[in-house]
PDB file of C-alpha atoms in Angstrom:
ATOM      1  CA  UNK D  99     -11.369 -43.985  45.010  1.00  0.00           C
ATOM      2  CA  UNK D 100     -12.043 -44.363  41.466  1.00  0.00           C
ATOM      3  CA  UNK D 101     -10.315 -42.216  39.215  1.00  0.00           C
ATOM      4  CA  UNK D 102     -12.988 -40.477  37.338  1.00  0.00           C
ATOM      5  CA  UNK D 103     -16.849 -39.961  38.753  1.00  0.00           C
ATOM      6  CA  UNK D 104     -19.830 -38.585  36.820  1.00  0.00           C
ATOM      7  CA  UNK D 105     -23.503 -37.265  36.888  1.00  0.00           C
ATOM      8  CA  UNK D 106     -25.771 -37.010  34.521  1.00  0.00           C
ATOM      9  CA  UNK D 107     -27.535 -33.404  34.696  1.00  0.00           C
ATOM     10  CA  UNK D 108     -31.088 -33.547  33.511  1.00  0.00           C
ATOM     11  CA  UNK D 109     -33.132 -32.066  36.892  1.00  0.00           C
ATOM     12  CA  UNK D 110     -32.109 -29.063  39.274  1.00  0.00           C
ATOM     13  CA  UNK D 111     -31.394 -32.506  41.955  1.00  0.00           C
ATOM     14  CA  UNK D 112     -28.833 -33.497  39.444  1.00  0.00           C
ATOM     15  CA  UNK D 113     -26.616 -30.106  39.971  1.00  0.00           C
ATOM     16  CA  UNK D 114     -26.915 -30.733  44.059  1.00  0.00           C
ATOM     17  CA  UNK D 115     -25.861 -34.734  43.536  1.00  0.00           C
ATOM     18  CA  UNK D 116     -22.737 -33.073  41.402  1.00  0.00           C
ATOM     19  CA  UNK D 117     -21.884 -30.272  44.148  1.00  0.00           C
ATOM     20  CA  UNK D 118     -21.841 -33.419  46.614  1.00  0.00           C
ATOM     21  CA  UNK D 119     -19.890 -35.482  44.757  1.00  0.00           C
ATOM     22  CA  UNK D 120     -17.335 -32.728  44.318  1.00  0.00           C
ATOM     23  CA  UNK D 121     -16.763 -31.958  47.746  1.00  0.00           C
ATOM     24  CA  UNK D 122     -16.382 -35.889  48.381  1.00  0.00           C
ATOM     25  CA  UNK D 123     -13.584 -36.266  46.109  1.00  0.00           C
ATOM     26  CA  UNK D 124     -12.249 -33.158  46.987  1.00  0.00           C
ATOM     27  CA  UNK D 125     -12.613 -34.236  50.408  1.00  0.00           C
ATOM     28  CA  UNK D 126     -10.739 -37.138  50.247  1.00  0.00           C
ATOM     29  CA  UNK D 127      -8.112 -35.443  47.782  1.00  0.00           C
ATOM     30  CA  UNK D 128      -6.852 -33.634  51.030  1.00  0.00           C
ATOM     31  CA  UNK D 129      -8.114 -30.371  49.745  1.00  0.00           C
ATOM     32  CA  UNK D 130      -8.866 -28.106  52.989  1.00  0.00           C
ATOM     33  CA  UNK D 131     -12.725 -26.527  53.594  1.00  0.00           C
ATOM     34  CA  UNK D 132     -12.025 -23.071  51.324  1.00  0.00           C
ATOM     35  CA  UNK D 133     -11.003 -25.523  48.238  1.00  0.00           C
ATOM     36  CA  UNK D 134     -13.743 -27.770  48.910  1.00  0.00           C
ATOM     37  CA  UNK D 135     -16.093 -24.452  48.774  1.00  0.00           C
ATOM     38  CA  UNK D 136     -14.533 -23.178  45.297  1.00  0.00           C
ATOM     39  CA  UNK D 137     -14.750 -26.648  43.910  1.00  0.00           C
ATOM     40  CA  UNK D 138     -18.340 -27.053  44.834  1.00  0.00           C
ATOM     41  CA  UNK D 139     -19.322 -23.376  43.791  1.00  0.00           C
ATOM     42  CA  UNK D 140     -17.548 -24.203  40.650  1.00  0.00           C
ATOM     43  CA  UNK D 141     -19.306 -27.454  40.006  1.00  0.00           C
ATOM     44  CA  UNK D 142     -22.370 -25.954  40.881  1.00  0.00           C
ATOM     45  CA  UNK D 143     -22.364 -23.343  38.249  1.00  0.00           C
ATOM     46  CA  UNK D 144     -20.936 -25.611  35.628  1.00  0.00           C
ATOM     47  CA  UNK D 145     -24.083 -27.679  36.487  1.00  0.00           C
ATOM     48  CA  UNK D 146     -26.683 -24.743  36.559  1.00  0.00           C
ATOM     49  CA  UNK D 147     -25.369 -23.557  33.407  1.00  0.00           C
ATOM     50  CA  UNK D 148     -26.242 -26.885  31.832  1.00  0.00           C
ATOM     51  CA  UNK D 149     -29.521 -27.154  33.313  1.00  0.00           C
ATOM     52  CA  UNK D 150     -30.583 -23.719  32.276  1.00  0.00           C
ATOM     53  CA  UNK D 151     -29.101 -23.204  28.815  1.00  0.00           C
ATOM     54  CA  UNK D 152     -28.722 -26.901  26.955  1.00  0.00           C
ATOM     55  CA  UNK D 153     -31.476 -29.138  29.038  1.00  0.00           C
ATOM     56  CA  UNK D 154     -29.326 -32.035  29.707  1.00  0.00           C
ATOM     57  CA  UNK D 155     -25.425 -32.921  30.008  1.00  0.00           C
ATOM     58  CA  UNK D 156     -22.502 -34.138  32.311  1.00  0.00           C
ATOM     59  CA  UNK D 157     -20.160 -33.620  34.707  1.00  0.00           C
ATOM     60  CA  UNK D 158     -17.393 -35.771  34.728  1.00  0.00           C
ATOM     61  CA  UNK D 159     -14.844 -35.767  37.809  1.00  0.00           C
ATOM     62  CA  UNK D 160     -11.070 -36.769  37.893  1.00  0.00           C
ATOM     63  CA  UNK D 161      -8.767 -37.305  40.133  1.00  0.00           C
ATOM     64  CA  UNK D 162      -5.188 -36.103  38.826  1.00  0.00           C
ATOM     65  CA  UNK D 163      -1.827 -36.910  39.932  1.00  0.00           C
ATOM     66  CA  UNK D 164       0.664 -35.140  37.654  1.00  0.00           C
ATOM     67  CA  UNK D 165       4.372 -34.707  38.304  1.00  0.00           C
ATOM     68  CA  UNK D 166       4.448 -35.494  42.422  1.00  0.00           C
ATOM     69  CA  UNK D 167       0.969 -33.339  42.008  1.00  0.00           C
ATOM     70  CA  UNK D 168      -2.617 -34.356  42.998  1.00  0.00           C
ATOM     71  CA  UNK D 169      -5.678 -32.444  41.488  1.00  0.00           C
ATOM     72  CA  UNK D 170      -9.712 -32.801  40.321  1.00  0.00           C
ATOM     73  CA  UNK D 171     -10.570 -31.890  36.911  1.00  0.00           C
ATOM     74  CA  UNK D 172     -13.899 -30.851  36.443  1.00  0.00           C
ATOM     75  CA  UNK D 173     -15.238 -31.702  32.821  1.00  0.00           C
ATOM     76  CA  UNK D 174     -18.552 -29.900  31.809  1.00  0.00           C
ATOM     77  CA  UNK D 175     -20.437 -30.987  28.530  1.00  0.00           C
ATOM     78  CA  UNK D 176     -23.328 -30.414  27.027  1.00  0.00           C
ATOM     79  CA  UNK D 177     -25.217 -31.160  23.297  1.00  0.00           C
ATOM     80  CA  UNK D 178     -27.046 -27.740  23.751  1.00  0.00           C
ATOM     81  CA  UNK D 179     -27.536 -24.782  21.489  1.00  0.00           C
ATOM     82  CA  UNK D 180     -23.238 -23.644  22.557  1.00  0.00           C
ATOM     83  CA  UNK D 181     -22.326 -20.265  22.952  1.00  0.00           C
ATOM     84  CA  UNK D 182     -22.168 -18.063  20.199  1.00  0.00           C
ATOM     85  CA  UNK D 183     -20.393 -14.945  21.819  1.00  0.00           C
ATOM     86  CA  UNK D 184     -17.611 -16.128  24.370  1.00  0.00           C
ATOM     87  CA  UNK D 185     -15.998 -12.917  24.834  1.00  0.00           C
ATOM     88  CA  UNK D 186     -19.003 -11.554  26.260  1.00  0.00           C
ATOM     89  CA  UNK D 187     -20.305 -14.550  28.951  1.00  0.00           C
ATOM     90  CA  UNK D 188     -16.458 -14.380  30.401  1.00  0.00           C
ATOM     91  CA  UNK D 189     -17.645 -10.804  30.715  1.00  0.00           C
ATOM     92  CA  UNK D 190     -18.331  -9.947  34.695  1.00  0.00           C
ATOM     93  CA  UNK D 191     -21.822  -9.072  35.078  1.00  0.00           C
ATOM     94  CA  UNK D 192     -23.005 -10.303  31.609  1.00  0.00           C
ATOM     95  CA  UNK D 193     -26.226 -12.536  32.207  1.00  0.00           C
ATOM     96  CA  UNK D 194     -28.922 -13.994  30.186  1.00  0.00           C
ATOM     97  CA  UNK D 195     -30.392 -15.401  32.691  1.00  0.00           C
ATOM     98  CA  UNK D 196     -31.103 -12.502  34.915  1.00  0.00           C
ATOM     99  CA  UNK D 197     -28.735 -13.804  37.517  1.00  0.00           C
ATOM    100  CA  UNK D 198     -25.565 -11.760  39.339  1.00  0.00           C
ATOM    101  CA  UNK D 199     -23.673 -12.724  36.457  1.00  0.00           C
ATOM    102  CA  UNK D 200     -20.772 -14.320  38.430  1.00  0.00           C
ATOM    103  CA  UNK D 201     -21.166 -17.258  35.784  1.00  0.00           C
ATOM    104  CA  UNK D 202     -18.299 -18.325  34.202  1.00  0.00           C
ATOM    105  CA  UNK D 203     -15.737 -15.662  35.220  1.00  0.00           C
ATOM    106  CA  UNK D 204     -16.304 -16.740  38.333  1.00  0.00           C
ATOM    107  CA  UNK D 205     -15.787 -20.179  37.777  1.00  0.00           C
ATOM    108  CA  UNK D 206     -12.218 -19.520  35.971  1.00  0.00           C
ATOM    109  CA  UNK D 207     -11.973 -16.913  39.009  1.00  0.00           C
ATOM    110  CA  UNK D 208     -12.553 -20.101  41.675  1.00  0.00           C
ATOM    111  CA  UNK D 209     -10.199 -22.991  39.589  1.00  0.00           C
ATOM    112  CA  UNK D 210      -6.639 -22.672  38.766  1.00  0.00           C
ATOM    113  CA  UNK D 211      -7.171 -24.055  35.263  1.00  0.00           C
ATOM    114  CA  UNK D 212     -10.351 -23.275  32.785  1.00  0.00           C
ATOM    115  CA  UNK D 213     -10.558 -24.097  29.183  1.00  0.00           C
ATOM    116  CA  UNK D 214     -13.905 -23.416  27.394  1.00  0.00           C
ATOM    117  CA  UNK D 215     -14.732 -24.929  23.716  1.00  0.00           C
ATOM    118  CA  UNK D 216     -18.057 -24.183  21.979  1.00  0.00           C
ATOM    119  CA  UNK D 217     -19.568 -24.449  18.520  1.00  0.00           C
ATOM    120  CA  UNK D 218     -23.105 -23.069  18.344  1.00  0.00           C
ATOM    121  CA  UNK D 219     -25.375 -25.581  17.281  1.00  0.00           C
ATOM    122  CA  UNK D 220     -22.769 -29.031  18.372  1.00  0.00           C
ATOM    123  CA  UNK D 221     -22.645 -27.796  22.224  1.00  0.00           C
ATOM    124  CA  UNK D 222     -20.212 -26.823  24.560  1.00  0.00           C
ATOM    125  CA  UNK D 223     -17.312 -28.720  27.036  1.00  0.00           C
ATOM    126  CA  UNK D 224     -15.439 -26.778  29.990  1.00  0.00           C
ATOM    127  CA  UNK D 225     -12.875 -28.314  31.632  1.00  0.00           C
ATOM    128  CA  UNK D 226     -11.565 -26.578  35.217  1.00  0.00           C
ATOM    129  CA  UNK D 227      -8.699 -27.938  37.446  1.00  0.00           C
ATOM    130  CA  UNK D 228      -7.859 -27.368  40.774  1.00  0.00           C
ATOM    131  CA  UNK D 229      -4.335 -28.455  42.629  1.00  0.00           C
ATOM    132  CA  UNK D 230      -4.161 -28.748  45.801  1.00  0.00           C
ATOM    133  CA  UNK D 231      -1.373 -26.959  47.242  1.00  0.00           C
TER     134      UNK D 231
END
């Protein structure tokens, strides 16, 4: 298994190749079927997000083995407009796209890890990690 995987998110296909891609590695990282399901729903919003709000981006994939520990990092990262209030989109129910508003609180909700860095105008990267336990 290589160590890091990506895909290229440009068309609403893209975000369903990512979500499968997840749940392979997670798969094979020994995670059980309620990890795989986080990781996916995770990598699916990360994905959405990018689709919807900067046009085009990645998601990048690692494997991590830290300290007798093995774990996926999720990297999402985008050139897009960024976000120019986080406070408010790691607000539950805050939406600009007319959706539940699960969004990113969500996402840190689902990962054990979640680090978000944004400049309006440059874009925006979000790195999640899961460990398996």
């Amino acid at each position: 298994m290589e160590n890091e995987s990506y895909v290229k998110i440009i068309s609403e296909w893209d975000i369903v190749e990512a979500r499968q891609l997840g749940r392979n590695i997670a798969k094979e990282l020994g995670f059980g079927t309620v990890d795989q399901a986080r990781i996916t729903t995770a990598i699916s919003e990360l994905a959405r997000n990018i689709y919807l709000y900067a046009g085009e981006g990645e998601i990048h994939i690692e494997c991590l083995h830290e300290f007798g520990r093995i774990g996926l990092k999720v990297t999402a990262m985008d050139q897009g407009p960024g976000i120019r209030d986080i406070r408010k989109v790691m607000e539950d129910g805050y939406s600009t796209s007319g959706g539940l508003g699960a969004g990113l609180p969500g996402v840190k909700r689902l990962m054990d890890n979640f680090d978000l860095i944004s400049s309006p105008g440059k874009g925006t990267t979000i790195q999640v990690e899961k460990w398996l336990r």
